Short mmCIF file of C-alpha atoms in Angstrom, two decimals:
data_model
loop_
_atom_site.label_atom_id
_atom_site.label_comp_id
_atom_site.label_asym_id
_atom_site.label_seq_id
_atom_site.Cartn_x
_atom_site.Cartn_y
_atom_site.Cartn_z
CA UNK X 263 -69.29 -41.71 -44.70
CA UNK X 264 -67.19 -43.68 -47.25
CA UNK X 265 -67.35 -47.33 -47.77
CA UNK X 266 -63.72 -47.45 -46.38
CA UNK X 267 -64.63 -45.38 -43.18
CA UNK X 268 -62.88 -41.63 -44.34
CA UNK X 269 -65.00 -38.79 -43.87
CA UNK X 270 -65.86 -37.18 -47.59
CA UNK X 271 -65.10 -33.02 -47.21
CA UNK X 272 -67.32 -31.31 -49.27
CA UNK X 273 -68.05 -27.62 -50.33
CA UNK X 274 -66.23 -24.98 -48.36
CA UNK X 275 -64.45 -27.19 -46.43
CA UNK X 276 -62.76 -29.03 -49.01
CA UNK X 277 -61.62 -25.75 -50.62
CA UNK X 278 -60.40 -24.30 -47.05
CA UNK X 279 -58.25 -27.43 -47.79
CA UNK X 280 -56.95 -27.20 -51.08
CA UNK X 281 -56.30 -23.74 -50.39
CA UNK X 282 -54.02 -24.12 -47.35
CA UNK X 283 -52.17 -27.22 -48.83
CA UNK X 284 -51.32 -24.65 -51.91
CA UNK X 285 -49.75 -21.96 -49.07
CA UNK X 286 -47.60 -23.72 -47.91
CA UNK X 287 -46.31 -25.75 -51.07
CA UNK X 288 -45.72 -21.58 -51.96
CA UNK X 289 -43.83 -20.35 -48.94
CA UNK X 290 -41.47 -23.60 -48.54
CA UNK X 291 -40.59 -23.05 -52.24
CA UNK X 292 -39.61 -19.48 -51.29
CA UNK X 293 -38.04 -20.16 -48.40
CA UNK X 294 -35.93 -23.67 -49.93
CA UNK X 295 -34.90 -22.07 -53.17
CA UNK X 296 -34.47 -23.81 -56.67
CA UNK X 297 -33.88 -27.52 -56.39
CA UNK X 298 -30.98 -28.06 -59.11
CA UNK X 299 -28.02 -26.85 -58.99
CA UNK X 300 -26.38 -23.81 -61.73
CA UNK X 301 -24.48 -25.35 -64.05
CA UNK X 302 -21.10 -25.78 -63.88
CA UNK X 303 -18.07 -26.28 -61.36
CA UNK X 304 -19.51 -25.35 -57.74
CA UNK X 305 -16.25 -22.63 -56.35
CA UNK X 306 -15.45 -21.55 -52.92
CA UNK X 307 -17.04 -18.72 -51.54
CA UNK X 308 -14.43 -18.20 -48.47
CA UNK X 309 -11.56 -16.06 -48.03
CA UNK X 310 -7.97 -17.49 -49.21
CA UNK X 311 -5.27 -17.85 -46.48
CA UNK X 312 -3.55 -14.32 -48.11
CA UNK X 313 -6.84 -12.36 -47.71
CA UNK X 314 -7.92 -13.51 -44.63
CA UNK X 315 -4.19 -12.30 -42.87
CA UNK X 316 -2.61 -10.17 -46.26
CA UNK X 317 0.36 -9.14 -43.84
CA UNK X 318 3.75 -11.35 -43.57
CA UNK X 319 4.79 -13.36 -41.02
CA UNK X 320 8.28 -12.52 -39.55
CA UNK X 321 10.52 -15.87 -39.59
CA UNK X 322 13.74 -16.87 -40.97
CA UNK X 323 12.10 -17.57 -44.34
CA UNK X 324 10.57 -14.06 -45.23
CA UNK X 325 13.18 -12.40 -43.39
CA UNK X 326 16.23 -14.08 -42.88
CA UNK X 327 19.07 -12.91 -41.19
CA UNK X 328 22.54 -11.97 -41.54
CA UNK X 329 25.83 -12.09 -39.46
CA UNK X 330 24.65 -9.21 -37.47
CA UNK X 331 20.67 -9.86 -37.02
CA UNK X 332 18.52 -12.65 -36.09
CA UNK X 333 15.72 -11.27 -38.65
CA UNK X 334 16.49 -8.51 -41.26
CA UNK X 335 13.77 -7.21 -43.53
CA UNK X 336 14.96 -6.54 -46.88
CA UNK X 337 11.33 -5.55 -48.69
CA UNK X 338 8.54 -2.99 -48.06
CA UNK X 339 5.30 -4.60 -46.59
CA UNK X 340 3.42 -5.19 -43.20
CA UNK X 341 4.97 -7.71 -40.88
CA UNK X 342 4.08 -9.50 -37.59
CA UNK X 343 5.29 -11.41 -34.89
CA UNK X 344 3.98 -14.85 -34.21
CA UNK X 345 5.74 -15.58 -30.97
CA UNK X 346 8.82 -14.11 -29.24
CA UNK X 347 11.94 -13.61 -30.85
CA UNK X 348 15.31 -14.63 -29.02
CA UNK X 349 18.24 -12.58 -29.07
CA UNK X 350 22.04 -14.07 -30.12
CA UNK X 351 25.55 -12.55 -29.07
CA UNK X 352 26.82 -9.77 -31.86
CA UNK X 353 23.42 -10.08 -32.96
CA UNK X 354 19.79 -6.85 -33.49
CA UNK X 355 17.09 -8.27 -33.21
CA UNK X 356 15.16 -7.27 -36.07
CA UNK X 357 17.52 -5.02 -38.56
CA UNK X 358 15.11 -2.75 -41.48
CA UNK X 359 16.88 -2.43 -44.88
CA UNK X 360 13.85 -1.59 -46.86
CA UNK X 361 11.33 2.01 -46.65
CA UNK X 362 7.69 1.59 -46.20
CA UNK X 363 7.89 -1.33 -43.49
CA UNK X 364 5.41 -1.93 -40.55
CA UNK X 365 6.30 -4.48 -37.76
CA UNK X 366 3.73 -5.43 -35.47
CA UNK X 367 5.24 -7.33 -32.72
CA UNK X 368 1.43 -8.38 -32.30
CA UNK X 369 1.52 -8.99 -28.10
CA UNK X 370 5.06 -10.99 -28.42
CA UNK X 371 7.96 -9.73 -26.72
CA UNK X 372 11.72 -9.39 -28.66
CA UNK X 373 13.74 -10.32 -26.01
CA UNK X 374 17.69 -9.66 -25.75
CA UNK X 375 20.77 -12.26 -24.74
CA UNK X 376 23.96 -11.75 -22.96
CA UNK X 377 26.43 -10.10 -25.58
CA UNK X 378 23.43 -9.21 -28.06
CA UNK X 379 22.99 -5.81 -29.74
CA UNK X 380 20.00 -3.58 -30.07
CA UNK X 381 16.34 -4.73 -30.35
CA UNK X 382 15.25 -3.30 -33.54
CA UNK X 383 17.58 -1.20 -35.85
CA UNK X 384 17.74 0.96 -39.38
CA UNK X 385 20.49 -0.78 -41.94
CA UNK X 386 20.87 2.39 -43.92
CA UNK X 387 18.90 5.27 -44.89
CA UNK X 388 15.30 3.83 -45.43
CA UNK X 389 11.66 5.83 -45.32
CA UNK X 390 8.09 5.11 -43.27
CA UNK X 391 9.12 2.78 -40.05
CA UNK X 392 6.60 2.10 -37.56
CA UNK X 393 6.82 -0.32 -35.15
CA UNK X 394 3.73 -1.35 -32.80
CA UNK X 395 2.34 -3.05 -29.95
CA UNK X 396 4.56 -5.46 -27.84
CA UNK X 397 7.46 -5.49 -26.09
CA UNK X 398 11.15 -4.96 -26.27
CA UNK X 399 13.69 -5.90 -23.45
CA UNK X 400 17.31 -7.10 -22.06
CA UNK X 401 19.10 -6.06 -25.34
CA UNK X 402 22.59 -5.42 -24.95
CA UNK X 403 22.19 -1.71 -27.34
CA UNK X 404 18.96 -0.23 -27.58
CA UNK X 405 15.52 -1.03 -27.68
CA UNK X 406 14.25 0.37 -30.28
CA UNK X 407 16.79 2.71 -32.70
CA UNK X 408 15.09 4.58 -35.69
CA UNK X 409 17.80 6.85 -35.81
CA UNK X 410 18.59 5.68 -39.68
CA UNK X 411 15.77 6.99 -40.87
CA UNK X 412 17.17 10.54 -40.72
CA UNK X 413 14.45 13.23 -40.12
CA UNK X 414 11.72 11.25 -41.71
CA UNK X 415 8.12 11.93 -40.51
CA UNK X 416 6.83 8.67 -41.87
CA UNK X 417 8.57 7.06 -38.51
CA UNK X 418 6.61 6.12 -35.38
CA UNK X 419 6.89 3.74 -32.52
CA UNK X 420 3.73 3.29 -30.57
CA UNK X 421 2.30 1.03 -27.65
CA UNK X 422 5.92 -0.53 -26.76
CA UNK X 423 7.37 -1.54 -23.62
CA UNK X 424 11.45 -0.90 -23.58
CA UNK X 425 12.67 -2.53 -20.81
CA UNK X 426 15.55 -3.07 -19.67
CA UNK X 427 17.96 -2.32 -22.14
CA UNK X 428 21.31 -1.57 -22.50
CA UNK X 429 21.19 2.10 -23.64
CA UNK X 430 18.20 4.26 -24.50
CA UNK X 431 14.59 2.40 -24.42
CA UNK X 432 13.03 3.99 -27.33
CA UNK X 433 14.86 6.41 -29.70
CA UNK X 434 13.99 8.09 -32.73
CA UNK X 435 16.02 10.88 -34.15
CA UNK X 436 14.64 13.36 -36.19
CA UNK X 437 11.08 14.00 -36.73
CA UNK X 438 9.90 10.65 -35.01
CA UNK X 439 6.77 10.50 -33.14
CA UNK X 440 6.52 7.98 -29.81
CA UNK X 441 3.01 7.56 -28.95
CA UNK X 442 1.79 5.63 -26.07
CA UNK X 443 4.28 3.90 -25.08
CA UNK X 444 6.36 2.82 -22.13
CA UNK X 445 10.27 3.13 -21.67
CA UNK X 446 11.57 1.38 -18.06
CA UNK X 447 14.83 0.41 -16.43
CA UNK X 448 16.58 1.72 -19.53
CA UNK X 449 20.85 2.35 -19.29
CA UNK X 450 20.60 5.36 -20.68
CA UNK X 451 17.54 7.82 -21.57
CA UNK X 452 13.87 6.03 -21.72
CA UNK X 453 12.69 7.70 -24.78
CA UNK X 454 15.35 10.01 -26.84
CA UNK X 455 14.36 11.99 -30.17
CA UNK X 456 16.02 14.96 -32.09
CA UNK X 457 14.41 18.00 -34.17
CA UNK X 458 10.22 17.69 -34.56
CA UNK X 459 9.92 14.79 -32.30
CA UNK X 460 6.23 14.18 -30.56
CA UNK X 461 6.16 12.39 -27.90
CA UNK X 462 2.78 11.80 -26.59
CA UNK X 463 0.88 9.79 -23.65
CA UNK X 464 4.10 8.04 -22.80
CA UNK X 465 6.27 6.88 -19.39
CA UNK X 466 9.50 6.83 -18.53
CA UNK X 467 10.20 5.33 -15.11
CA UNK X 468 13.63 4.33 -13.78
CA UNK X 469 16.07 5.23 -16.52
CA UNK X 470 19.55 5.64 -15.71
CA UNK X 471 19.83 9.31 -17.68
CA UNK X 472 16.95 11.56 -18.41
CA UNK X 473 13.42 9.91 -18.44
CA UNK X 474 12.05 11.95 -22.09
CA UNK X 475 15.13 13.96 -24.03
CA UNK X 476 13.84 15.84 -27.32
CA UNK X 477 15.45 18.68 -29.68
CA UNK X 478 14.52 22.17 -31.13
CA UNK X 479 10.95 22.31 -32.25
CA UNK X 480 9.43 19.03 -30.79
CA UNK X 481 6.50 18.67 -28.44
CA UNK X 482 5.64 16.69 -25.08
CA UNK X 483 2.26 16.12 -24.16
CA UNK X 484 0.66 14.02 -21.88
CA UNK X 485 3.55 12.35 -20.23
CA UNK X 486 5.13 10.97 -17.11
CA UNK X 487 9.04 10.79 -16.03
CA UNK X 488 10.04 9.24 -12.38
CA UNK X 489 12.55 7.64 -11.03
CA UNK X 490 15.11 8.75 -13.69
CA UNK X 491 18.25 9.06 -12.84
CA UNK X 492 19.19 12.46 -14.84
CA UNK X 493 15.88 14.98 -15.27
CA UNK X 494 12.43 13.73 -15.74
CA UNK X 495 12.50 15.85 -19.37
CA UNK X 496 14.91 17.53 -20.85
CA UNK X 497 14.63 19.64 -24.28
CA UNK X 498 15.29 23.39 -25.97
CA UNK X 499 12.56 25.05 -28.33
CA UNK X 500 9.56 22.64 -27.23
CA UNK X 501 6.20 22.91 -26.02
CA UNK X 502 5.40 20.80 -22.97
CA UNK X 503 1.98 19.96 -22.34
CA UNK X 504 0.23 18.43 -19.47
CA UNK X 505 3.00 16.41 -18.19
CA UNK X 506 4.14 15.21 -14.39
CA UNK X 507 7.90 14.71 -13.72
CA UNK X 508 8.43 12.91 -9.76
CA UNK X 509 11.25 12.16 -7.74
CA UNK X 510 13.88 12.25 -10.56
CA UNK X 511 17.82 12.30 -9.58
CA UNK X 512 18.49 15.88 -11.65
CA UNK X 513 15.76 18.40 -12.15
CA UNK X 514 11.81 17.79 -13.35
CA UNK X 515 11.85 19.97 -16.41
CA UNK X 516 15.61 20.78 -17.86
CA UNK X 517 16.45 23.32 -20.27
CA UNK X 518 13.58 24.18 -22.60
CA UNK X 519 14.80 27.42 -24.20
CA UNK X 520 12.18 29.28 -26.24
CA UNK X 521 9.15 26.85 -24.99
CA UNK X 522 5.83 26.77 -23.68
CA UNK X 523 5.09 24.83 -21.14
CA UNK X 524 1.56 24.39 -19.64
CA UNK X 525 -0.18 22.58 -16.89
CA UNK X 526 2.97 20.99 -15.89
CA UNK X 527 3.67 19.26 -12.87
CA UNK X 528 7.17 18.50 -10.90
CA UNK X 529 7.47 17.13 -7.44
CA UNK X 530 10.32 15.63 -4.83
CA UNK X 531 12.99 15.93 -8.00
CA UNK X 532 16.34 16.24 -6.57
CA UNK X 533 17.39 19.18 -8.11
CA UNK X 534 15.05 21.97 -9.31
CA UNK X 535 11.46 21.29 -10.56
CA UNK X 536 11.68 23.39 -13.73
CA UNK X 537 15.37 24.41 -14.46
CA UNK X 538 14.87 26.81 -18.17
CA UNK X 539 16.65 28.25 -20.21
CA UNK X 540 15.87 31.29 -21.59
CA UNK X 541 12.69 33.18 -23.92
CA UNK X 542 9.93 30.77 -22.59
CA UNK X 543 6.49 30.91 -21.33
CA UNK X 544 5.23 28.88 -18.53
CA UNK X 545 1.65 29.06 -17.19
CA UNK X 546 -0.70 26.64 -15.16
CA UNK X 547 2.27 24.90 -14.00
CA UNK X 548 3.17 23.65 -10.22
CA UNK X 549 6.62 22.99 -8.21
CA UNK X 550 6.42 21.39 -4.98
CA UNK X 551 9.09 19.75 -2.62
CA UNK X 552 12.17 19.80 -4.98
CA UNK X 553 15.54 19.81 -3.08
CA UNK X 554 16.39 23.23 -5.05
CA UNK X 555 13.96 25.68 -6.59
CA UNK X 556 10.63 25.58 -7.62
CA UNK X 557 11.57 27.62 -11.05
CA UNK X 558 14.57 29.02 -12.30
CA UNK X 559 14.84 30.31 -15.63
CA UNK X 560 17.43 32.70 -17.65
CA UNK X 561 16.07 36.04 -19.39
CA UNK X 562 12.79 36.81 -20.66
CA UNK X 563 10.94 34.29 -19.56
CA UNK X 564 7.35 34.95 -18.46
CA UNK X 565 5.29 33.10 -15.49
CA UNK X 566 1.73 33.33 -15.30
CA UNK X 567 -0.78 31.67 -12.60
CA UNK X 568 2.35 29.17 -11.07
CA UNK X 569 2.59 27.62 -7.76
CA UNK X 570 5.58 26.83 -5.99
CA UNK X 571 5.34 24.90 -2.11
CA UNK X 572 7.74 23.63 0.20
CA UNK X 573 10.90 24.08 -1.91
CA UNK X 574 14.16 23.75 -0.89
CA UNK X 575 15.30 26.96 -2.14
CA UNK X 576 13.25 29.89 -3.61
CA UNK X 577 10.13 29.59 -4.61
CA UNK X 578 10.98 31.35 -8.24
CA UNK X 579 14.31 32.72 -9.31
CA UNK X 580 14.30 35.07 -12.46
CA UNK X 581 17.44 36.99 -14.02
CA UNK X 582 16.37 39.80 -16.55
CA UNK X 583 13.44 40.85 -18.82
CA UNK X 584 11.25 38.36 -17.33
CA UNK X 585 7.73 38.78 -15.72
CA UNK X 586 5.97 36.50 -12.85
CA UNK X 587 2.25 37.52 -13.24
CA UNK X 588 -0.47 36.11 -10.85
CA UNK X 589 1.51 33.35 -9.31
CA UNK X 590 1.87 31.82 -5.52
CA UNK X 591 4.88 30.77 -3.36
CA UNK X 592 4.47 29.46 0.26
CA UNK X 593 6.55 27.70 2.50
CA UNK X 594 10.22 27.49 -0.14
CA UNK X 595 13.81 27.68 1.56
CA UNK X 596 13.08 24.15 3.91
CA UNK X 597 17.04 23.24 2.55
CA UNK X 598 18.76 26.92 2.93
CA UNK X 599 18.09 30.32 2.51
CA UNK X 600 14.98 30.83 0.28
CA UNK X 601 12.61 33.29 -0.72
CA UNK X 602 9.16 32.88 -2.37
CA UNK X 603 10.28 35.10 -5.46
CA UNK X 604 14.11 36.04 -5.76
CA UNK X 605 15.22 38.65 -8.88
CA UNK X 606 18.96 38.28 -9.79
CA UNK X 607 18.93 40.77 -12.39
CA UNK X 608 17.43 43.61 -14.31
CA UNK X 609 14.36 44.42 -15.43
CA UNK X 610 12.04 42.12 -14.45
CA UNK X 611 8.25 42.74 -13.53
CA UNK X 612 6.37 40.88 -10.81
CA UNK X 613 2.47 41.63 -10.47
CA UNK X 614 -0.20 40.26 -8.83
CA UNK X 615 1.96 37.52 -7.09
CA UNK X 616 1.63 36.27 -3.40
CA UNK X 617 3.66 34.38 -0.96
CA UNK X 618 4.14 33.21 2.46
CA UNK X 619 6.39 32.00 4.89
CA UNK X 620 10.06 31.41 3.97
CA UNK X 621 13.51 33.23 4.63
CA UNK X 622 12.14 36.29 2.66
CA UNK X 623 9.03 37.04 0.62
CA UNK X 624 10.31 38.90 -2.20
CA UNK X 625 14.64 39.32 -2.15
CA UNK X 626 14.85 41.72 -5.50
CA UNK X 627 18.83 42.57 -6.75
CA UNK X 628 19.69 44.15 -9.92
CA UNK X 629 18.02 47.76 -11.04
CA UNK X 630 14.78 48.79 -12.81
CA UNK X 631 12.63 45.79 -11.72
CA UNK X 632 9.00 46.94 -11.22
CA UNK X 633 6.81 45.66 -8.40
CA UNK X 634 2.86 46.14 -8.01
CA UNK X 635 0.16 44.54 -6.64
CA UNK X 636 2.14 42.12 -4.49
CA UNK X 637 1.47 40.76 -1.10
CA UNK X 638 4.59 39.12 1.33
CA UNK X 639 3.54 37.27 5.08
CA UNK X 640 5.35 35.00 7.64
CA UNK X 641 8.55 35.28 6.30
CA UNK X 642 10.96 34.71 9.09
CA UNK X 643 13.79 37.23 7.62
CA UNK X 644 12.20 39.72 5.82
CA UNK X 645 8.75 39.96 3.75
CA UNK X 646 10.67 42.39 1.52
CA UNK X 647 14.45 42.86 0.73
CA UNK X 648 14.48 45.45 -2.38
CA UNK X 649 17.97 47.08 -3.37
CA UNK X 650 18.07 50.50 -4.32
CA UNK X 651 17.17 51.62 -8.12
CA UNK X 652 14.01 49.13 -8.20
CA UNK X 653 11.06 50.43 -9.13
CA UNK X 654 7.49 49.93 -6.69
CA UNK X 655 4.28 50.78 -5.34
CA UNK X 656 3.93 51.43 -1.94
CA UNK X 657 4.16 48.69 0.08
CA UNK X 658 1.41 48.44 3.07
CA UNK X 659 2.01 46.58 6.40
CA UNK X 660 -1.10 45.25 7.84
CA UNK X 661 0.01 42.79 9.22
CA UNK X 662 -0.73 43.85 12.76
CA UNK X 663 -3.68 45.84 11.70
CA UNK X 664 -7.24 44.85 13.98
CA UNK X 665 -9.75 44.88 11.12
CA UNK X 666 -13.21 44.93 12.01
CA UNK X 667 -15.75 42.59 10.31
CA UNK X 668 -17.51 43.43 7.27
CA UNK X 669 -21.63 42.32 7.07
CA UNK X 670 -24.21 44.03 4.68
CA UNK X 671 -24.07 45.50 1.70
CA UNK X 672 -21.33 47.87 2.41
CA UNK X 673 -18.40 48.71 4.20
CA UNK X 674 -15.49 50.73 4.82
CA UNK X 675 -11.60 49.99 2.87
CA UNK X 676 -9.42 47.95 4.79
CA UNK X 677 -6.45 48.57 2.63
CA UNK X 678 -5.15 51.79 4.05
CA UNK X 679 -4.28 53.12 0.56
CA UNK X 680 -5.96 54.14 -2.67
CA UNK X 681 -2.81 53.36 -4.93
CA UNK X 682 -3.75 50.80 -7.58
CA UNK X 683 -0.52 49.99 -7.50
CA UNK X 684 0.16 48.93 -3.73
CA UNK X 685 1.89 46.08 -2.24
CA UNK X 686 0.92 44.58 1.22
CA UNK X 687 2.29 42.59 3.85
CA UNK X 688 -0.09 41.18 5.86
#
């Protein structure tokens, strides 16, 4: 012991000391870093206002308008909405006088006045518009019009609402693409494009014309018309994928020469569910409770693995050089005289196909069609009404045959015929 009363550490101890002070003198000066500063100014290390947000705010100082638009963008660059835009009388909304432009309405809505014109317009001929994400509505023209960009492929409108407006909802001319977007309550057509449009994973509900209108060589995928007051889609020399068109004032599917359209869907349209046109293909696809028929289309058109149920008229209407291959009718002619698969003309083949119920199962006019493999039942005129100069297998009634059961491993034919080529009622 000290004089002054402290404990004196000798030996091991007092280097077990020494040695632990030194630790951690050694990791707090790693951990703390250099005490004085670099030499110097000291700078900022953050993000300016311009790289934090590098796109430009819409307003009336970086785009001011004119006598004929509230905002009118006169230079290339990304813009965005930072609230909603009001319409005026004689007034666009937003008017595009410069290529290589993308508006981002960012949420906000651009929203029309009494007497105004359309929401967002072309001045000119100008390159790469795409417009984005918000909402469009209660403009006296239309919604959105990229007409001016001529067929351009740099254009695109995508995840916008039309609503509401005073002609078409969405429109693009040629070689636009509309993706996932939303075209309601619309004057005229929801969502309109020319030559090489894609339209993709949009809806058009409630539009006083045609829900989705597109020109030669564009393609539908993904889609939804109702409520329209003209067809649910209407095009020539497109492919139609995967789309549903309901209780629309004209037909579900409307024109469509030289198309293909697959795993389609049209139901309760006024008219027919797929009215085409001529040199198409149509497979997958179903018809069911249209006011007139299921399908109708005009020469060589081909119909593979189709349904049509509980249409007004026939189940499937053909004219000449077309097939129907593996496809089922049941129930069609609710609204008049109807028959599961009607042939107008000449030259047609129908194989594999089967219906049920109606006025007639198969009513065939015209010469040189060829039927095989068919089967006809419960129609309450006549399962088969063939004119002469047709062309058929022999058709086998057993309807009113008793059949015994079948159990094992073998059994007897039922068929009454060995003709590969047979039809049957039944």
């Amino acid at each position: 012991m000290r004089p002054n009363g402290t404990k004196q550490i000798h030996g091991a101890a007092w280097r077990r000391s020494v040695g632990a002070s030194a630790l951690a003198l050694a990791v707090a000066g790693a951990h703390g870093g250099p005490l004085t500063p670099p030499a110097g100014p000291v700078g900022s290390t953050g993000k300016t206002i311009a790289e934090a947000e590098p796109r430009i705010a819409l307003s009336v100082s970086t785009a001011p308008g004119d006598a004929n638009s509230v905002l009118r963008i006169t230079a290339p660059g990304s813009y965005y909405l930072t609230g909603n835009v009001t319409g005026q009388p004689g007034k666009h909304g937003i008017e595009v006088a410069a290529s290589h432009v993308t508006i981002d309405l960012n949420g906000y809505a651009l929203v029309g006045a009494a007497g105004s014109l359309s929401g967002i317009v072309m001045d000119g001929f100008v390159l790469s518009t795409v417009v984005r994400n918000g909402t469009v509505t209660e403009w006296g023209g239309d919604g959105v019009n990229l007409d001016g960009s001529g067929a351009d492929p740099g254009k695109r409108v995508e995840l916008v609402i039309a609503r509401n407006n005073g002609a078409v909802g969405i429109s693009v001319g040629d070689s636009g693409r509309v993706i996932d977007c939303t075209a309601v309550d619309n004057a005229l057509s929801g969502i309109s494009g020319a030559s090489a449009t894609v339209v993709s994973g949009c809806v058009a509900r409630g539009n006083g014309s045609s829900g989705i209108v597109v020109g030669v060589g564009s393609s539908i995928s993904g889609s939804t018309a109702r409520l329209n007051g003209g067809s649910g889609f209407q095009g020539s020399s497109a492919s139609v994928i995967n789309c549903a068109a309901h209780n629309n004032a004209v037909n579900g599917f409307s024109g469509f020469a030289s198309s293909v359209l697959i795993g389609c869907i049209a139901t309760e349209n006024s008219a027919n569910g797929f009215s085409l046109s001529s040199n198409s293909r149509v497979s997958d696809c179903t018809a069911t409770g249209n006011t007139g028929e299921g399908f109708s289309a005009g020469g060589t058109t081909s119909f593979t693995d189709c349904s049509a149920t509980e249409n007004g008229l026939n189940g499937f209407v053909v004219i000449n050089n077309s097939a129907i291959r593996g496809c089922v009718a049941r129930a069609n002619g609710a609204a008049g005289t109807g028959a599961g698969f009607r042939t107008t003309g000449s030259d047609n083949r129908l194989e594999r196909n089967s219906t049920n119920g109606g006025d007639f199962g198969f009513q065939i006019s015209g010469e040189r069609n060829i039927l095989i493999q068919n089967q006809s039942g419960g129609a309450t005129t006549l399962n088969w009404s063939i004119v002469a100069n047709n062309i058929y297998g022999p058709i086998i009634d057993r309807s009113a045959a008793v059949l015994g059961a079948a159990s094992g491993d073998s059994a007897t034919s039922t068929l009454n015929t060995t003709d590969p080529n047979a039809n049957f009622t039944n």
